[in-house]
């Protein structure tokens, strides 16, 4: 985030863009104490006229400091068009500057608290990740040196340690991101605090200069008042002496002149202390000269103070308030941004942990996660292998103990026949014996992992029976269920239902309490049947065509191209897709209750219907194509009636 000084040109441009805004910031001008001064006082100026203000040197120095200052920043996080009404309201308040200063102080406290929290959280995550990695590596090394179980258990155990090591690495990366965000928040708080102090100092300078100018104006006014009073006393004395002088001359014929003049002097006329009219005139001229100078000084002080006040309230104060408001917005938006980033990273690490525990399936349809790895442990097979190896290793040097065979005259019985000699191999028997008792391999009634075309040709149906059975039950018991198809069923229940459907589809009644009470088991089985098809419903050969069509940005053209790809599907796939999407179309009609919009349904069924193409080079390509798979299913659902429903229907 770079520093950017506020120049006067920027403010002039802002005022030109809003020519009427500065008038709203105008404060009342100073009222003159003299009518002549009031009539000659200048009109209030706008901030654009501030260049010609003839104020004191102190005010000019302060203006130069602000115009050349690089301390006031223009934060990138703050929009230049923030609410001007707030700025006007702040300008009309007497406490606008302290209000923003206190608000910035509160924001800095919040920002620093968030930075400290992220720092401590980073330390916890780093310690947890390193400890988990160390535990996984140490455990794997110790187990390899000890005499533990072998076989499938070793494979599962090593996979478990690798999973924990990856989880620890994820946490370490998460802690690094948290440290970065903590440092960025600390830098934002530090930078904003610096800007706050510099702006506060500039505001204080402006206020002090204005106060000093007002004080100087008051002194000039007092000086003018004193001179005016002195002139008034002189004029009153002058008028009083002239009147008495005329009276003395009028009475000169009747009384003695010396006596009258003596009485006038005794009564305190202008002739006191030897003053004569010439001295009085010189004194009057001197007072009038000093009064003119005081009047000019007072007028100039009033004009300068009024101009300074207009400059401050119309131009400098809005600049300072805008700078403080932008600082406040910068730290508030910066704190919010990093908290949102923290939430996103936290969600990402949780999802990443989930994908580590349950990774996506590979090209062969296998997914080796923590649970699948532990479920793959074959204790019976491991024990059988261990028993064979142990018997072979100890057959050379048998341990001492009772003998199994010997001569009959010593009481030994003849050996019994092998228990398995007359019985077929159980594994072979289970592979060739069907549930109905026939002793020949019969896949004619299997439902899962059987080609779609073969199923429909075998059963002589237009729609796979399992799909009709499951969709009917779902629409009957779960069409209004919150999150239908998004929620998974119980693993044991799903496995049991799959086994029953694979054994005898017709005998399974989904209306019973066992299955209707939790319809999520039925939805999970239906999705499992679609995933376990040897070839996905959208077929490998047409998968790339669907993806290319989904990448088209124009909605109408994308709809047309996907319609063409749907028509290219084989008949069994087309009929099954039409029935399934018709079912999902009816599910979407109750989206207000089940929250399953077309987008949510597409996210659930996109990977299920497309599968993973054999043409892709790895899981990364499938992950990259996943958004377009979802887009294809969503577009087909949005235009279901146009694509599948004829006018005759």
CSV table of C-alpha atoms in Angstrom, one decimal, residues 48-49 64 214 223 258 325 348 375 444 447 451 467 504 551 569 615:
chain,number,residue,atom,x,y,z
A,48,UNK,CA,-10.9,27.7,-4.9
A,49,UNK,CA,-10.2,31.4,-4.1
A,64,UNK,CA,2.5,25.4,3.0
A,214,UNK,CA,-9.2,36.0,16.2
A,223,UNK,CA,-7.2,49.6,20.4
A,258,UNK,CA,-10.7,89.8,33.9
A,325,UNK,CA,-12.5,9.4,7.2
A,348,UNK,CA,-10.3,-24.3,3.0
A,375,UNK,CA,-11.4,-51.1,6.2
A,444,UNK,CA,-28.2,-62.7,-14.9
A,447,UNK,CA,-27.9,-55.1,-10.5
A,451,UNK,CA,-23.4,-52.6,-18.1
A,467,UNK,CA,-34.0,-46.6,-10.8
A,504,UNK,CA,-33.3,-60.0,-5.3
A,551,UNK,CA,-17.6,-24.1,-21.7
A,569,UNK,CA,-26.3,-40.8,-26.4
A,615,UNK,CA,-8.8,-40.4,-21.6
